[in-house]
mmCIF file of C-alpha atoms and ligand atoms in Angstrom:
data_model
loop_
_atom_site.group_PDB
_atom_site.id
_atom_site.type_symbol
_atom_site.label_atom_id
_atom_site.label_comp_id
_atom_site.label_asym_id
_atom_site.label_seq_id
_atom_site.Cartn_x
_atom_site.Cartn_y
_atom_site.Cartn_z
ATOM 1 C CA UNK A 1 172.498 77.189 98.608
ATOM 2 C CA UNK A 2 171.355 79.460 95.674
ATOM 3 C CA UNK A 3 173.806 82.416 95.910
ATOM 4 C CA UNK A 4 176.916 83.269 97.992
ATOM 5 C CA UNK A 5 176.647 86.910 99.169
ATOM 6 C CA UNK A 6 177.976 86.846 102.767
ATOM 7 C CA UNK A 7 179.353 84.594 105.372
ATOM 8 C CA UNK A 8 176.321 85.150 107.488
ATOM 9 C CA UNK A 9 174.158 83.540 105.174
ATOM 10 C CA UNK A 10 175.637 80.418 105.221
ATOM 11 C CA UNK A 11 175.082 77.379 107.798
ATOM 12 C CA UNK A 12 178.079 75.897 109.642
ATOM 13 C CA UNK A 13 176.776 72.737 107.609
ATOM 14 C CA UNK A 14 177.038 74.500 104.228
ATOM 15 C CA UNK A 15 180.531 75.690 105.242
ATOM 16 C CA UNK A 16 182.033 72.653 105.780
ATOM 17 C CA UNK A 17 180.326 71.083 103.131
ATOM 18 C CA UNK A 18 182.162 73.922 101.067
ATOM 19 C CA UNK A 19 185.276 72.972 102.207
ATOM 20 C CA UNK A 20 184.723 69.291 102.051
ATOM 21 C CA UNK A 21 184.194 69.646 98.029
ATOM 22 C CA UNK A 22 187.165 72.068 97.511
ATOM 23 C CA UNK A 23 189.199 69.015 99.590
ATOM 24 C CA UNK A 24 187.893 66.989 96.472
ATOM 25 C CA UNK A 25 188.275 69.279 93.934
ATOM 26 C CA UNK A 26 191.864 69.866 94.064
ATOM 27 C CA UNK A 27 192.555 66.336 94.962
ATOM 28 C CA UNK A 28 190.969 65.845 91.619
ATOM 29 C CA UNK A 29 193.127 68.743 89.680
ATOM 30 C CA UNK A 30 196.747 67.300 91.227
ATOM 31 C CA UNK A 31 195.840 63.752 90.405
ATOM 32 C CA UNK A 32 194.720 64.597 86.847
ATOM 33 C CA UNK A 33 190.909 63.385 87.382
ATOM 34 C CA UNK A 34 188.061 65.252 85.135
ATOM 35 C CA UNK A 35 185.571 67.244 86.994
ATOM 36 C CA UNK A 36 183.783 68.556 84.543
ATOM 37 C CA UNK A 37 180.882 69.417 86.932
ATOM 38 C CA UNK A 38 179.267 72.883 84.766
ATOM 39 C CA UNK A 39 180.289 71.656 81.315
ATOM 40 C CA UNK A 40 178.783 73.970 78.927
ATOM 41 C CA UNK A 41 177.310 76.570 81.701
ATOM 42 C CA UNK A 42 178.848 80.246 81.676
ATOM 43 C CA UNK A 43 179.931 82.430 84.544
ATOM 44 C CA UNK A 44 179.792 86.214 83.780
ATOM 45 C CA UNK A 45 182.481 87.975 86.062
ATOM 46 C CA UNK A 46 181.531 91.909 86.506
ATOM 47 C CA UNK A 47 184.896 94.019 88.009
ATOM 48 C CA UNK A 48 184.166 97.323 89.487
ATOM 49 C CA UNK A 49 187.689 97.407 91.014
ATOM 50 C CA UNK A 50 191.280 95.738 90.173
ATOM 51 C CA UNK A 51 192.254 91.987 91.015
ATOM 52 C CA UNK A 52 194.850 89.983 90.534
ATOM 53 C CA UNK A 53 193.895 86.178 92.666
ATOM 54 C CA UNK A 54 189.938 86.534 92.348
ATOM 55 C CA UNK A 55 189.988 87.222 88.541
ATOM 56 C CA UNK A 56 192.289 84.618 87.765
ATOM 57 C CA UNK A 57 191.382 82.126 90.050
ATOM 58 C CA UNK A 58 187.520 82.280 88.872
ATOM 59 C CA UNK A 59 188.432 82.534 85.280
ATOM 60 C CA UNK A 60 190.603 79.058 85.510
ATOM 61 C CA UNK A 61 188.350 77.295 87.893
ATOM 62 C CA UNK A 62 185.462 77.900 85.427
ATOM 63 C CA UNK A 63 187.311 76.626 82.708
ATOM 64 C CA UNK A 64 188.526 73.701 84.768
ATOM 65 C CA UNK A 65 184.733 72.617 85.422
ATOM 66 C CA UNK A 66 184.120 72.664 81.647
ATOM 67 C CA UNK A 67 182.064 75.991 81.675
ATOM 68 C CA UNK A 68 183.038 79.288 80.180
ATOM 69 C CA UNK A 69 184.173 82.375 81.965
ATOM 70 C CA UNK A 70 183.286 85.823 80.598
ATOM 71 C CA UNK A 71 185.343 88.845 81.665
ATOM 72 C CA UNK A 72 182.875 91.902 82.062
ATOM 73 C CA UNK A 73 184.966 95.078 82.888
ATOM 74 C CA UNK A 74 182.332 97.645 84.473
ATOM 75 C CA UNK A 75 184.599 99.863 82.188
ATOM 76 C CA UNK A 76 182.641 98.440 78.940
ATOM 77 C CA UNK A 77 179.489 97.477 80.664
ATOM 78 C CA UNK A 78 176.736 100.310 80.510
ATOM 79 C CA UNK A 79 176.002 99.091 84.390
ATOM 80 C CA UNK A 80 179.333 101.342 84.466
ATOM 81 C CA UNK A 81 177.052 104.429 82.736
ATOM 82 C CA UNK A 82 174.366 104.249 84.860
ATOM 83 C CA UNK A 83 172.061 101.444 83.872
ATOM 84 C CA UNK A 84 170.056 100.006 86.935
ATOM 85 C CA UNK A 85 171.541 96.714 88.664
ATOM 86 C CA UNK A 86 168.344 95.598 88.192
ATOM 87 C CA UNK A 87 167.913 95.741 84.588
ATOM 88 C CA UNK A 88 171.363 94.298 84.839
ATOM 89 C CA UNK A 89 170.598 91.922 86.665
ATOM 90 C CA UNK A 90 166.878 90.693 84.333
ATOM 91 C CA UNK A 91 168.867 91.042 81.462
ATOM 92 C CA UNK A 92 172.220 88.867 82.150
ATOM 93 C CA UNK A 93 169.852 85.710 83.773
ATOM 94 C CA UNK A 94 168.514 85.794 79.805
ATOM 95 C CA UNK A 95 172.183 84.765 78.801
ATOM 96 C CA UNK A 96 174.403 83.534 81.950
ATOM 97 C CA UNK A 97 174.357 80.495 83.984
ATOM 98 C CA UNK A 98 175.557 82.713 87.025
ATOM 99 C CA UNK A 99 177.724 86.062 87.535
ATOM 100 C CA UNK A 100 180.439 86.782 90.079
ATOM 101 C CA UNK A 101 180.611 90.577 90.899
ATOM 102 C CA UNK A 102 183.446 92.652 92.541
ATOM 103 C CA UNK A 103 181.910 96.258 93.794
ATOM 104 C CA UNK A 104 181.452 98.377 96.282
ATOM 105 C CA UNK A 105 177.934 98.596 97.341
ATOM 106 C CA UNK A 106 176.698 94.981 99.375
ATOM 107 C CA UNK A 107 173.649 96.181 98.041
ATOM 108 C CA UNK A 108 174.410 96.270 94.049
ATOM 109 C CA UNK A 109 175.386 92.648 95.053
ATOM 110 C CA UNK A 110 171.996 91.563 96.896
ATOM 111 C CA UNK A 111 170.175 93.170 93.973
ATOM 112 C CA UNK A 112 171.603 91.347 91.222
ATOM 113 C CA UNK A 113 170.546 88.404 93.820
ATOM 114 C CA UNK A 114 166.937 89.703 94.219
ATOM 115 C CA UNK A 115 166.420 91.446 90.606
ATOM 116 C CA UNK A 116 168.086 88.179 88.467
ATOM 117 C CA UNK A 117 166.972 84.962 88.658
ATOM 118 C CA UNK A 118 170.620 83.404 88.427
ATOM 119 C CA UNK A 119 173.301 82.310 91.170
ATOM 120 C CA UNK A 120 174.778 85.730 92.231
ATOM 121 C CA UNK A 121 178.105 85.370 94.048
ATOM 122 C CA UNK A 122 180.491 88.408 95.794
ATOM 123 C CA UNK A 123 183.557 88.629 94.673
ATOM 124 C CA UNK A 124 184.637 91.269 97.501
ATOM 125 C CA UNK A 125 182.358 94.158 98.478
ATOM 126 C CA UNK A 126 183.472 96.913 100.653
ATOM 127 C CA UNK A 127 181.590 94.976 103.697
ATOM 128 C CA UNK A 128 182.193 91.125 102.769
ATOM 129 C CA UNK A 129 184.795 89.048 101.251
ATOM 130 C CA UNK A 130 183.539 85.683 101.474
ATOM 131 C CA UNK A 131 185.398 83.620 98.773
ATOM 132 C CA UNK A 132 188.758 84.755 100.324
ATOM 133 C CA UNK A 133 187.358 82.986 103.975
ATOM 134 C CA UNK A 134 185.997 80.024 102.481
ATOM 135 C CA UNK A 135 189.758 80.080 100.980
ATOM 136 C CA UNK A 136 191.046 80.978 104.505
ATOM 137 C CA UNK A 137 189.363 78.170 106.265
ATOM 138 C CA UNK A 138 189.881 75.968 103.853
ATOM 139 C CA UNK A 139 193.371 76.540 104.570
ATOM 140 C CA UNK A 140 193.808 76.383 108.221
ATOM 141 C CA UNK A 141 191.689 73.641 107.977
ATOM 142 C CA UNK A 142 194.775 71.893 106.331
ATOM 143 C CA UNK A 143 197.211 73.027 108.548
ATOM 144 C CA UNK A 144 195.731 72.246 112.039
ATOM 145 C CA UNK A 145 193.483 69.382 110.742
ATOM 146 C CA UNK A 146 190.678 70.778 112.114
ATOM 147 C CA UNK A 147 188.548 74.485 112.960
ATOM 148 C CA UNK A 148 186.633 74.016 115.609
ATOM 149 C CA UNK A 149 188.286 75.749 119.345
ATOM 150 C CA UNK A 150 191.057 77.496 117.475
ATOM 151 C CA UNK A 151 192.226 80.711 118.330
ATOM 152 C CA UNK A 152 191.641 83.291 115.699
ATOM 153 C CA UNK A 153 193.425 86.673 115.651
ATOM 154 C CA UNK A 154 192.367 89.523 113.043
ATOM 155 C CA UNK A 155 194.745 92.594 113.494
ATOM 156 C CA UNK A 156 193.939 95.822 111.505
ATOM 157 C CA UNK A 157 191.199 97.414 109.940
ATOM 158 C CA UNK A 158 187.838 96.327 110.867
ATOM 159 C CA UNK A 159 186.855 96.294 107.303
ATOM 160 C CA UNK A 160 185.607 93.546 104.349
ATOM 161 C CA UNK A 161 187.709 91.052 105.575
ATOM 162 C CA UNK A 162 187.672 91.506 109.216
ATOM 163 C CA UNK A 163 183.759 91.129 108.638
ATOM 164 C CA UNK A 164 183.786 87.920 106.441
ATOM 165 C CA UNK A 165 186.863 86.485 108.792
ATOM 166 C CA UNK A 166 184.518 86.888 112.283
ATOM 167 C CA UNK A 167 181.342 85.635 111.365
ATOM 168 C CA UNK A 168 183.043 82.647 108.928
ATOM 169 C CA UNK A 169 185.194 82.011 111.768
ATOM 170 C CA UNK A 170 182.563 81.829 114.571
ATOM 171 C CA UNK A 171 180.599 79.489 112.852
ATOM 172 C CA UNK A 172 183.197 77.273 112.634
ATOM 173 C CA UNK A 173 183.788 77.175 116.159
ATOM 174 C CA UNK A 174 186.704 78.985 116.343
ATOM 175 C CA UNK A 175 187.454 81.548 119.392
ATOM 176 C CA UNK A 176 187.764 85.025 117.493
ATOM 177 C CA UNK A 177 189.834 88.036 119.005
ATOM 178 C CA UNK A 178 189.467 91.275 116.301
ATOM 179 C CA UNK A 179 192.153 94.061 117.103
ATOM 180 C CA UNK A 180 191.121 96.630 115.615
ATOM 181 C CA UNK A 181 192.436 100.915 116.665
ATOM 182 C CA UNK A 182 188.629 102.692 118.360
ATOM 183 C CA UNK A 183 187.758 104.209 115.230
ATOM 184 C CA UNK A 184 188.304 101.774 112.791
ATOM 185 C CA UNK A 185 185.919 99.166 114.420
ATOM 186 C CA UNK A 186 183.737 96.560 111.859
ATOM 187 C CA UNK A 187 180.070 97.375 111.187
ATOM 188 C CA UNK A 188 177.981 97.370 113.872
ATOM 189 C CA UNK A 189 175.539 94.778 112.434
ATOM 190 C CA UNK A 190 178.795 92.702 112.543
ATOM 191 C CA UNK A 191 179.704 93.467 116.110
ATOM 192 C CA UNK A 192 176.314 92.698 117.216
ATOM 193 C CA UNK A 193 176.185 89.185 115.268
ATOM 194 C CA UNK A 194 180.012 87.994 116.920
ATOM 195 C CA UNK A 195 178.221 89.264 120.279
ATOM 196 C CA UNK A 196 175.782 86.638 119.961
ATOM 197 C CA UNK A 197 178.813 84.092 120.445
ATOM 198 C CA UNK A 198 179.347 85.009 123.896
ATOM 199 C CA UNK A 199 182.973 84.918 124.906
ATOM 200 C CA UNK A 200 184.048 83.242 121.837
ATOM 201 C CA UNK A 201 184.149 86.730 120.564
ATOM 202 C CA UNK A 202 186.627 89.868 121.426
ATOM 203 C CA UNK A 203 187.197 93.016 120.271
ATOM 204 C CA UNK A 204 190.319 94.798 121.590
ATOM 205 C CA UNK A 205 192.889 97.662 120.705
ATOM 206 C CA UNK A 206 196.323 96.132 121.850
ATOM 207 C CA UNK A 207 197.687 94.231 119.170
ATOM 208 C CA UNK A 208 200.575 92.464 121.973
ATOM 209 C CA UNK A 209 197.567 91.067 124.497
ATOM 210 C CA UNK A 210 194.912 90.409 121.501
ATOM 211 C CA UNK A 211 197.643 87.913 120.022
ATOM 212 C CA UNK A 212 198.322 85.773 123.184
ATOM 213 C CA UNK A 213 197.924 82.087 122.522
ATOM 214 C CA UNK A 214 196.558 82.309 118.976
ATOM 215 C CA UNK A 215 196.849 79.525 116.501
ATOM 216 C CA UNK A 216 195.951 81.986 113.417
ATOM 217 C CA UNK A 217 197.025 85.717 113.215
ATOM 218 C CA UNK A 218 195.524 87.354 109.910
ATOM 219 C CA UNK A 219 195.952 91.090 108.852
ATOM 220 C CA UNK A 220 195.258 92.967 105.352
ATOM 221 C CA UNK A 221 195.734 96.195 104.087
ATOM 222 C CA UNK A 222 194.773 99.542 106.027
ATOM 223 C CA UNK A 223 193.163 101.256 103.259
ATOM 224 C CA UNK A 224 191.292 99.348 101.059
ATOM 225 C CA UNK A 225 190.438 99.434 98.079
ATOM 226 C CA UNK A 226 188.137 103.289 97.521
ATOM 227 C CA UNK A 227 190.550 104.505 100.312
ATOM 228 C CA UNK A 228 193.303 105.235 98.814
ATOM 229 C CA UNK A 229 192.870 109.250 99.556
ATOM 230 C CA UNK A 230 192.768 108.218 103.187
ATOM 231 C CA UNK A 231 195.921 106.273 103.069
ATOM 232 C CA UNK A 232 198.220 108.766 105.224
ATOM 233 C CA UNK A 233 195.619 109.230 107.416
ATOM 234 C CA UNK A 234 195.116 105.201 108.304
ATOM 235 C CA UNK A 235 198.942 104.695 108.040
ATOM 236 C CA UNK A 236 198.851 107.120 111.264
ATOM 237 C CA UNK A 237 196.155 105.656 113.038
ATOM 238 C CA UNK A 238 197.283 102.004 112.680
ATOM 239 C CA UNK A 239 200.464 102.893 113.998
ATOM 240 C CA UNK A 240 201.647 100.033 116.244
ATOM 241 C CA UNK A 241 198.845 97.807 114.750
ATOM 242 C CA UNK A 242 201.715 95.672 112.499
ATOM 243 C CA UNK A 243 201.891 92.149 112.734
ATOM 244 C CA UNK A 244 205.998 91.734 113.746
ATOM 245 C CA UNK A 245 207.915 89.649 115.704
ATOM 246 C CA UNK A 246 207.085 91.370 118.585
ATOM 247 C CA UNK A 247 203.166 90.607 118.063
ATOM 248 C CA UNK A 248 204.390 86.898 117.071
ATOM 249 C CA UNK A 249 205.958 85.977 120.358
ATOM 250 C CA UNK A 250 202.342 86.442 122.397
ATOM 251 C CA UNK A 251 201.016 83.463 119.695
ATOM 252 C CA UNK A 252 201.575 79.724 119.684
ATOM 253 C CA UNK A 253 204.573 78.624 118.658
ATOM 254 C CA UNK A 254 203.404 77.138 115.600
ATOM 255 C CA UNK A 255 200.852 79.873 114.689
ATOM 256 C CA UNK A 256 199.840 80.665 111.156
ATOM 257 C CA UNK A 257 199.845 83.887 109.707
ATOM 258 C CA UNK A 258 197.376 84.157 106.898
ATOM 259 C CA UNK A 259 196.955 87.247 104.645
ATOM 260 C CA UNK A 260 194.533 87.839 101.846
ATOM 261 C CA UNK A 261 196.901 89.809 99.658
ATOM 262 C CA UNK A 262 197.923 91.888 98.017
ATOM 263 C CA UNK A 263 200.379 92.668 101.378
ATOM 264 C CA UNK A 264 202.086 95.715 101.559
ATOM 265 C CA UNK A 265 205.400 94.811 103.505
ATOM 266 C CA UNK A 266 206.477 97.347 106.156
ATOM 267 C CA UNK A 267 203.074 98.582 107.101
ATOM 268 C CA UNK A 268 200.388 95.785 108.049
ATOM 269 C CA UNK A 269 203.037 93.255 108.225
ATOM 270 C CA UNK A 270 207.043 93.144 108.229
ATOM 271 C CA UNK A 271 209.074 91.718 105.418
ATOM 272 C CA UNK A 272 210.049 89.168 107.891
ATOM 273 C CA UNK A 273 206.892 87.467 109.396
ATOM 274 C CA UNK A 274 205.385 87.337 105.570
ATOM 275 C CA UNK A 275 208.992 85.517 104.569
ATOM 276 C CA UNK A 276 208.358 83.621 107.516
ATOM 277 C CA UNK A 277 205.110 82.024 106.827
ATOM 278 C CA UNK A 278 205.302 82.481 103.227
ATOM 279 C CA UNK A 279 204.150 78.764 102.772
ATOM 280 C CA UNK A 280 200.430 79.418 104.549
ATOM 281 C CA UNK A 281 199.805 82.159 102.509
ATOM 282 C CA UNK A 282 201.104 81.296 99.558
ATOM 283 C CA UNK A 283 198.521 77.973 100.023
ATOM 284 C CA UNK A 284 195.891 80.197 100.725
ATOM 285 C CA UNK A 285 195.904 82.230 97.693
ATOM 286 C CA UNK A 286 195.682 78.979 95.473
ATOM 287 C CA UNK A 287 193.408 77.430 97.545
ATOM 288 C CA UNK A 288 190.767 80.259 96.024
ATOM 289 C CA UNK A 289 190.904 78.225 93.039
ATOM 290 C CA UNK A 290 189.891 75.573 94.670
ATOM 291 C CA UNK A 291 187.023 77.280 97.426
ATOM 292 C CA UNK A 292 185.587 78.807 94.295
ATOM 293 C CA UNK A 293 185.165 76.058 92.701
ATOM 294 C CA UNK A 294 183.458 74.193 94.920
ATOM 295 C CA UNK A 295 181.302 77.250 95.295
ATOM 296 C CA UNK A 296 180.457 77.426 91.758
ATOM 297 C CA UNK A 297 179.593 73.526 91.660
ATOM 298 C CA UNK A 298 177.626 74.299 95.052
ATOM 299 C CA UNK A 299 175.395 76.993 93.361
ATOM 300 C CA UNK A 300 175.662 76.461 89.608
ATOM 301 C CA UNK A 301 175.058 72.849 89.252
HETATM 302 N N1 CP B 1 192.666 88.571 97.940
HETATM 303 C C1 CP B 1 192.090 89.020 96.809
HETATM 304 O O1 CP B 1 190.856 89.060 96.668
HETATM 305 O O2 CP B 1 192.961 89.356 95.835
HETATM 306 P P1 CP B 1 192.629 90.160 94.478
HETATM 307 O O3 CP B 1 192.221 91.546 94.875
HETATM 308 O O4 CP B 1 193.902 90.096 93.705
HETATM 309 O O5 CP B 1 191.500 89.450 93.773
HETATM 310 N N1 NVA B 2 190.391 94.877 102.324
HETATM 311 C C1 NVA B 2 190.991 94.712 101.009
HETATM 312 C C2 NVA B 2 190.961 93.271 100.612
HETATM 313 C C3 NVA B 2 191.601 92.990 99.274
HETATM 314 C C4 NVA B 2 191.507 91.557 98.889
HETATM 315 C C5 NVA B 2 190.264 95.595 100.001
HETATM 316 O O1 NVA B 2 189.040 95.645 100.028
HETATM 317 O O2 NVA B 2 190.939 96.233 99.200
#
C-alpha cells in the first residue's frame, strides 16, 4: 500500500489488515508499550479547510510513532497563492517522509500522489473521507465483533462520507442501504461501483423503511464543508431525513449510531439519539488516532 487516497483503492485484505494493526496499536498506547514504528520520519499535514479530530489526531499519532508532525496551513503555504500541486508536490518529497492533505479537489490529492514521490494520504476531500471509515469500521468492528453481513444504514447527504462509508463498507461484507433525498444522490462513479455488489447495495429516499433491521445507522452534516451558502437550502430539502427516535425504532434493538462529527444536534440528528449512543461515537472519534496510525505505519514504514 503506497498511499491512501480512497476507499476504492484498497483490498478487503488491506482493510482488515488496517484494522488489525490499529487493534495493536492502541492496545499498545493503553498498556504503555513503545511503538516507535517512524522514529525520526516527518509527516507534513497541508489544511485547506478547518478540523478539529483529523488535525489532532494525526499530529499526536505521529508523535506517538516517534516521527514529527508539521502543521502546514494552506494559509502560509504559497500552494494557497497559486503554486502548482505539482511543484508542491516535487518539492515537499525533497524534505518529508509523507504529507496528509485536507482539500477540496480529489484531484489536488491524486496529484500530490502522482507528481511526489512520497506516501500521499486524504485527509477528507469533498468526494472521500477515508481515514474517518477506516475509524468507522474499526469501530463497529469492536462493537459487533465482526463486519462481515451487517446491516449498514447511511441517512443524509450523499456526499464525502456517504462515498467513503459505501464502498469501505461493501468490501467488508456488509449489506449497505444509502438514504439519501433524489437530488442529493452520491457520485455516480460511486453508485455504479455499490451496483456491482448486487443486492448488498440500496439506495432509497424514506429514511423510516431504509432503517429497518439495521445494525449501524450513520448520518453527518447536510452541508458540508464549501456549502455553507447552501445551508437553508439543504436544511429544506433534508427535511424528514433526521435520524430520531422515530427512524430508531425500524433498527435492531441494539443498533449503533455512528457519526463522523462535528454533529449539529436538531438537524441531522436529535439531541436525544446522539445522548443516546454517545459511547459509539465518542469511540469512534478516538479510534482515528488509532486508524491513522496504523495507516501511517502501513504506508510510511
Ligand atoms: N470527522 C472529522 O474529520 O472531523 P474534523 O473535521 O474535526 O477533522
Ligand atoms: N461531510 C463533512 C464531513 C466532516 C468530517 C464535510 O465534508 O464537511
Amino acid at each position: 500500500m503506497k498511499h491512501l487516497l480512497k476507499m476504492m483503492d484498497l483490498s478487503t485484505e488491506e482493510i482488515i489488515e488496517i484494522l488489525n494493526l490499529a487493534d495493536q496499536l492502541k492496545y499498545e498506547l493503553k498498556n504503555g508499550i513503545p511503538h516507535r514504528y517512524l522514529e525520526g520520519k516527518t509527516l507534513g499535514m497541508i489544511f485547506q479547510k478547518s478540523s478539529t479530530r483529523t488535525r489532532v489526531s494525526f499530529e499526536t499519532g505521529m508523535y506517538q510513532l516517534g516521527g514529527y508532525p508539521l502543521f502546514l496551513s494552506s494559509n502560509d503555504l504559497q500552494i494557497g497563492r497559486g503554486e502548482p500541486v505539482q511543484d508542491t508536490a516535487r518539492v515537499l518529497s525533497r524534505y518529508l517522509n509523507g504529507i496528509m492533505i485536507r482539500t477540496f479537489e480529489q484531484k489536488e490529492v491524486e496529484d500530490l500522489a502522482k507528481y511526489g514521490n512520497i506516501p500521499v494520504i486524504n485527509g477528507l476531500t469533498d468526494f472521500a473521507h477515508p481515514c474517518q471509515v477506516l475509524a468507522d469500521l474499526m469501530t463497529i468492528r469492536e462493537y459487533k465483533g465482526k463486519l462481515d453481513g451487517l446491516n449498514f444504514c447511511f441517512i443524509g447527504d450523499g456526499n464525502n462520507m456517504a462515498h467513503s462509508l459505501a464502498v469501505g463498507c461493501l468490501k467488508v461484507g456488509m449489506n449497505v442501504t444509502l438514504v439519501c433525498p433524489e437530488d442529493y444522490y452520491p457520485a455516480k462513479e460511486i453508485i455504479d461501483f455499490c451496483e456491482t455488489f448486487g443486492d448488498k447495495f440500496r439506495i432509497v429516499n424514506d429514511p423510516v423503511s431504509g432503517a429497518a433491521d439495521a445494525d449501524i445507522i450513520y448520518t453527518d452534516v447536510w452541508a458540508s464543508m464549501g456549502q455553507e451558502s447552501e445551508a437553508e437550502k439543504r436544511k429544506l430539502a433534508f427535511d424528514g431525513y433526521q435520524v430520531n427516535a422515530k427512524v430508531m425504532e425500524q433498527a435492531k434493538s441494539d443498533c449503533m449510531v455512528l457519526h463522523c462529527l462535528p454533529a449539529h444536534r436538531g438537524e441531522e440528528i436529535t439531541e436525544e439519539v446522539l445522548e443516546a449512543h454517545a459511547n459509539e461515537i465518542f469511540d469512534e472519534a478516538e479510534n482515528r488516532l488509532h486508524a491513522q496510525k496504523a495507516v501511517m505505519v502501513k504506508v510510511m514504514s
